[in-house]
Short mmCIF file of C-alpha atoms and ligand atoms in Angstrom, two decimals:
data_model
loop_
_atom_site.label_atom_id
_atom_site.label_comp_id
_atom_site.label_asym_id
_atom_site.label_seq_id
_atom_site.Cartn_x
_atom_site.Cartn_y
_atom_site.Cartn_z
CA UNK A 67 151.45 126.58 61.43
CA UNK A 68 153.14 125.57 58.13
CA UNK A 69 152.02 127.37 54.96
CA UNK A 70 150.68 124.11 53.44
CA UNK A 71 148.67 123.33 56.57
CA UNK A 72 147.44 126.93 56.78
CA UNK A 73 146.23 126.87 53.17
CA UNK A 74 144.28 123.62 53.67
CA UNK A 75 142.75 124.95 56.91
CA UNK A 76 141.79 128.20 55.23
CA UNK A 77 140.08 126.25 52.43
CA UNK A 78 138.09 124.26 54.97
CA UNK A 79 136.87 127.20 57.06
CA UNK A 80 136.76 129.78 54.26
CA UNK A 81 133.02 129.77 53.53
CA UNK A 82 131.77 128.24 56.73
CA UNK A 83 128.99 130.05 58.59
CA UNK A 84 128.94 127.99 61.79
CA UNK A 85 131.05 125.24 63.34
CA UNK A 86 131.79 123.33 66.53
CA UNK A 87 135.05 124.73 67.90
CA UNK A 88 135.43 122.31 70.80
CA UNK A 89 133.63 119.50 72.61
CA UNK A 90 134.55 118.08 75.99
CA UNK A 91 133.81 118.13 79.71
CA UNK A 92 132.56 121.27 81.40
CA UNK A 93 135.22 122.89 83.57
CA UNK A 94 132.36 123.72 85.94
CA UNK A 95 130.92 120.25 86.62
CA UNK A 96 132.31 117.71 84.13
CA UNK A 97 129.15 117.37 82.01
CA UNK A 98 129.50 116.99 78.22
CA UNK A 99 129.35 120.37 76.50
CA UNK A 100 130.00 121.91 73.09
CA UNK A 101 131.41 125.28 72.01
CA UNK A 102 129.82 126.49 68.76
CA UNK A 103 130.67 129.56 66.67
CA UNK A 104 128.11 131.27 64.44
CA UNK A 105 128.55 134.22 62.10
CA UNK A 106 131.90 132.97 60.83
CA UNK A 107 131.09 133.67 57.22
CA UNK A 108 128.83 136.69 57.15
CA UNK A 109 128.29 140.00 58.86
CA UNK A 110 126.05 139.96 61.92
CA UNK A 111 122.87 142.00 61.72
CA UNK A 112 122.55 142.30 65.50
CA UNK A 113 122.31 146.07 66.11
CA UNK A 114 123.81 145.95 69.62
CA UNK A 115 126.72 143.66 68.95
CA UNK A 116 127.49 144.42 65.28
CA UNK A 117 129.94 142.27 63.29
CA UNK A 118 131.04 139.76 65.91
CA UNK A 119 131.46 136.01 65.74
CA UNK A 120 129.09 134.68 68.40
CA UNK A 121 130.02 131.63 70.43
CA UNK A 122 127.53 129.39 72.21
CA UNK A 123 128.27 127.06 75.09
CA UNK A 124 125.61 124.39 75.47
CA UNK A 125 125.18 120.94 76.94
CA UNK A 126 125.82 118.19 74.41
CA UNK A 127 123.41 115.70 75.98
CA UNK A 128 120.15 117.64 76.39
CA UNK A 129 118.45 120.67 74.94
CA UNK A 130 119.12 124.02 76.62
CA UNK A 131 115.40 124.28 77.41
CA UNK A 132 115.53 120.97 79.30
CA UNK A 133 118.77 121.99 81.00
CA UNK A 134 117.21 125.22 82.32
CA UNK A 135 114.05 123.42 83.44
CA UNK A 136 115.97 120.81 85.43
CA UNK A 137 118.84 122.94 86.74
CA UNK A 138 121.31 121.00 84.59
CA UNK A 139 122.33 124.33 83.03
CA UNK A 140 124.80 124.61 85.94
CA UNK A 141 127.18 122.79 83.55
CA UNK A 142 127.37 125.87 81.33
CA UNK A 143 126.30 128.69 83.66
CA UNK A 144 127.83 127.65 86.99
CA UNK A 145 126.47 129.65 89.91
CA UNK A 146 125.23 132.63 87.86
CA UNK A 147 122.39 134.18 89.90
CA UNK A 148 120.42 134.87 86.71
CA UNK A 149 119.81 131.11 86.20
CA UNK A 150 117.07 131.18 88.83
CA UNK A 151 116.81 128.43 91.45
CA UNK A 152 115.10 125.08 91.66
CA UNK A 153 112.09 125.01 93.99
CA UNK A 154 109.96 121.83 94.10
CA UNK A 155 111.36 120.74 90.73
CA UNK A 156 110.66 124.11 89.06
CA UNK A 157 113.02 126.89 88.01
CA UNK A 158 111.89 130.12 89.68
CA UNK A 159 113.30 133.64 89.55
CA UNK A 160 115.22 133.23 86.29
CA UNK A 161 116.45 136.68 85.17
CA UNK A 162 118.85 135.73 82.36
CA UNK A 163 118.23 137.87 79.27
CA UNK A 164 118.83 134.91 76.94
CA UNK A 165 115.65 133.22 75.70
CA UNK A 166 116.92 129.65 75.48
CA UNK A 167 114.09 128.40 73.25
CA UNK A 168 115.32 130.72 70.51
CA UNK A 169 118.98 130.85 69.40
CA UNK A 170 120.46 128.35 71.94
CA UNK A 171 117.81 125.74 71.09
CA UNK A 172 118.37 126.30 67.39
CA UNK A 173 122.13 125.83 67.86
CA UNK A 174 121.51 122.63 69.84
CA UNK A 175 119.20 121.19 67.18
CA UNK A 176 121.72 121.99 64.46
CA UNK A 177 124.70 120.40 66.26
CA UNK A 178 124.64 117.22 64.09
CA UNK A 179 125.01 119.34 60.95
CA UNK A 180 127.91 121.52 62.06
CA UNK A 181 131.46 120.72 61.02
CA UNK A 182 133.76 119.92 63.94
CA UNK A 183 136.94 121.96 63.67
CA UNK A 184 140.25 121.21 65.33
CA UNK A 185 141.54 123.93 67.66
CA UNK A 186 144.02 124.98 64.94
CA UNK A 187 141.17 125.27 62.42
CA UNK A 188 139.09 127.19 64.95
CA UNK A 189 141.97 129.58 65.50
CA UNK A 190 142.14 130.16 61.76
CA UNK A 191 138.37 130.69 61.57
CA UNK A 192 138.56 133.34 64.32
CA UNK A 193 141.67 135.06 62.99
CA UNK A 194 141.17 138.79 62.48
CA UNK A 195 137.61 138.65 63.85
CA UNK A 196 135.85 140.10 66.85
CA UNK A 197 134.69 137.20 68.99
CA UNK A 198 131.97 137.20 71.63
CA UNK A 199 132.77 134.57 74.27
CA UNK A 200 129.49 133.02 75.33
CA UNK A 201 126.51 134.64 73.60
CA UNK A 202 124.93 131.95 75.78
CA UNK A 203 126.80 130.05 78.47
CA UNK A 204 129.63 131.16 80.73
CA UNK A 205 133.04 131.22 79.00
CA UNK A 206 134.60 129.57 82.08
CA UNK A 207 132.75 126.32 81.27
CA UNK A 208 135.32 125.84 78.47
CA UNK A 209 138.91 125.28 79.65
CA UNK A 210 140.94 128.49 79.55
CA UNK A 211 143.75 126.96 77.46
CA UNK A 212 141.24 126.11 74.70
CA UNK A 213 140.09 129.75 74.56
CA UNK A 214 143.70 130.97 74.64
CA UNK A 215 144.56 128.82 71.59
CA UNK A 216 141.35 129.68 69.70
CA UNK A 217 141.70 133.42 70.31
CA UNK A 218 145.42 133.74 69.62
CA UNK A 219 144.91 135.54 66.27
CA UNK A 220 141.63 137.34 66.98
CA UNK A 221 141.17 141.02 66.31
CA UNK A 222 139.39 141.56 69.62
CA UNK A 223 136.93 139.85 71.92
CA UNK A 224 134.16 140.55 74.38
CA UNK A 225 133.11 138.29 77.21
CA UNK A 226 131.48 138.19 80.63
CA UNK A 227 131.80 135.64 83.41
CA UNK A 228 129.98 135.18 86.67
CA UNK A 229 132.67 132.63 87.66
CA UNK A 230 135.30 135.30 88.30
CA UNK A 231 135.89 134.21 91.87
CA UNK A 232 136.93 130.69 90.72
CA UNK A 233 138.62 131.37 87.37
CA UNK A 234 140.95 134.40 87.65
CA UNK A 235 142.80 133.62 84.39
CA UNK A 236 139.68 134.71 82.44
CA UNK A 237 140.51 138.32 83.40
CA UNK A 238 142.47 138.42 80.15
CA UNK A 239 139.41 138.00 77.89
CA UNK A 240 136.36 138.68 80.05
CA UNK A 241 134.72 141.22 82.28
CA UNK A 242 133.65 140.13 85.76
CA UNK A 243 129.85 140.09 85.69
CA UNK A 244 128.74 141.98 88.79
CA UNK A 245 125.24 142.42 90.17
CA UNK A 246 126.01 144.73 93.08
CA UNK A 247 128.46 147.33 94.33
CA UNK A 248 129.83 144.65 96.70
CA UNK A 249 130.54 142.31 93.74
CA UNK A 250 132.24 145.19 91.97
CA UNK A 251 134.49 145.92 94.97
CA UNK A 252 135.47 142.24 95.32
CA UNK A 253 136.22 141.86 91.61
CA UNK A 254 138.31 145.04 91.56
CA UNK A 255 140.30 143.76 94.56
CA UNK A 256 141.04 140.64 92.49
CA UNK A 257 142.26 142.66 89.50
CA UNK A 258 139.25 142.36 87.19
CA UNK A 259 137.61 144.86 84.92
CA UNK A 260 133.90 144.72 85.65
CA UNK A 261 130.55 144.85 83.88
CA UNK A 262 127.92 145.72 86.46
CA UNK A 263 124.15 145.57 86.10
CA UNK A 264 122.62 148.19 88.38
CA UNK A 265 119.17 149.45 89.26
CA UNK A 266 118.17 152.80 87.75
CA UNK A 267 118.72 154.67 91.04
CA UNK A 268 122.20 153.25 91.80
CA UNK A 269 125.11 155.63 91.17
CA UNK A 270 128.22 154.76 89.20
CA UNK A 271 131.30 153.49 91.01
CA UNK A 272 134.66 155.26 90.58
CA UNK A 273 136.13 154.51 87.10
CA UNK A 274 132.80 153.08 85.93
CA UNK A 275 131.25 154.37 82.69
CA UNK A 276 127.85 153.71 81.16
CA UNK A 277 127.76 151.17 78.31
CA UNK A 278 127.43 153.39 75.19
CA UNK A 279 125.09 150.85 73.55
CA UNK A 280 122.66 151.04 76.47
CA UNK A 281 119.29 152.76 76.29
CA UNK A 282 120.36 155.17 79.05
CA UNK A 283 123.36 156.24 76.94
CA UNK A 284 121.17 156.70 73.86
CA UNK A 285 122.30 153.49 72.10
CA UNK A 286 125.17 155.45 70.53
CA UNK A 287 127.18 152.50 69.22
CA UNK A 288 127.49 148.72 69.25
CA UNK A 289 129.95 146.21 70.65
CA UNK A 290 131.78 145.78 67.34
CA UNK A 291 132.67 149.46 67.28
CA UNK A 292 133.19 149.80 71.03
CA UNK A 293 135.09 146.59 71.92
CA UNK A 294 135.43 147.78 75.54
CA UNK A 295 134.33 144.51 77.16
CA UNK A 296 137.40 142.43 76.41
CA UNK A 297 138.76 142.17 79.92
CA UNK A 298 142.39 143.15 80.47
CA UNK A 299 143.23 142.54 76.79
CA UNK A 300 140.94 145.39 75.62
CA UNK A 301 142.31 148.86 74.98
CA UNK A 302 139.60 150.27 77.25
CA UNK A 303 140.51 150.41 80.92
CA UNK A 304 137.27 151.65 82.52
CA UNK A 305 134.68 149.44 84.13
CA UNK A 306 131.23 149.31 82.53
CA UNK A 307 127.75 149.65 84.01
CA UNK A 308 124.28 149.25 82.57
CA UNK A 309 120.81 149.72 84.04
CA UNK A 310 118.89 146.47 84.35
CA UNK A 311 116.69 146.06 81.27
CA UNK A 312 114.64 143.53 79.35
CA UNK A 313 111.30 141.86 80.02
CA UNK A 314 109.48 142.98 83.18
CA UNK A 315 109.69 139.61 85.01
CA UNK A 316 113.46 139.57 84.53
CA UNK A 317 113.85 143.16 85.73
CA UNK A 318 111.64 142.39 88.73
CA UNK A 319 113.67 139.27 89.57
CA UNK A 320 116.87 141.33 89.49
CA UNK A 321 115.43 144.11 91.65
CA UNK A 322 114.06 141.50 94.06
CA UNK A 323 117.52 139.99 94.54
CA UNK A 324 119.07 143.43 95.08
CA UNK A 325 116.46 144.27 97.72
CA UNK A 326 116.82 140.89 99.51
S1 SF4 B 698 130.60 148.71 76.81
FE1 SF4 B 698 130.92 148.45 74.59
S2 SF4 B 698 131.59 146.30 74.33
FE2 SF4 B 698 130.66 146.49 76.40
S3 SF4 B 698 128.49 145.88 76.10
FE3 SF4 B 698 128.62 148.12 75.91
S4 SF4 B 698 128.87 148.50 73.68
FE4 SF4 B 698 129.35 146.31 74.05
#
C-alpha cells in the first residue's frame, strides 16, 4: 500500500471500535452474511480471551436468534453439531456455548451503524493485533482469500472450525474443532492441529495438552497471552483439549451425543 493511502486508511480506522470487514455470500450455502470486528479501538475485558479483536459472522438478512430458531444458521455454522437439529419446526439439542440473544444479536442490531471497511482498511485495522476468527459463526463461512488478506499483518490469531473436512486451507489460521477421539484422528490424518472438547473421564490423546485457560487447568492464563489456537501459523504445535463446560443443558446435550 502507498504511504499516502496508508495514512488516509489509518486516519479512518484509527479510533474505530467496531466495523464491518466484509459482506457477501456465505461460502457454506450462499446466503447473505456479514463479518464484523469489535474491540478494534480498546482493550477487551474478557478474562478468558484477553486483548483480542473479536470477529462475528452473522446473517445479514435475519437476526441470529431467528436464524437459530429456523435452522437458517447453517449459513454461518455449517454442519456444526452444536447447532442442534430441527425437529417439528423446533431447534432441539443445541449445545453451542454462544448465547445468540446477547452479543450476536447486539452486533446484528448495530449493523446499520457500523462503518463498512474495504479489505485494505480491514487489514490496516487488524495490523499488529490478535484476532479471534469467529467469536460467533464458523470462519469457513467467509471465503478464505478474504481472511488471508485481512490477516496479512496481524500479530496472531485464534480460530476454530467444524468445517475442517471441507475447507482444508483454514488449517493455516484455525484449529479443527473436534468432539470425539475419532474426529481428532481424522483431523490429524488431514494435517490439522485440533481443539477437542472431551468428557471429564476421557483421557488425552498423544500430543494433546489441556487448555491452560480451562477450569481443569486452574484458569492459569487467557488466549491473548497463550495464542496457541492459531492453527498451523501459531508457534504452538500441540493439540488442545478441554473438558465440556457451560450450562447444564449444553453439557448434557454434548454428553448425550458422545454416548449415542
Ligand atoms: S489453548 Fe490457549 S489460545 Fe487455545 S483456548 Fe486455551 S487459552 Fe485460548
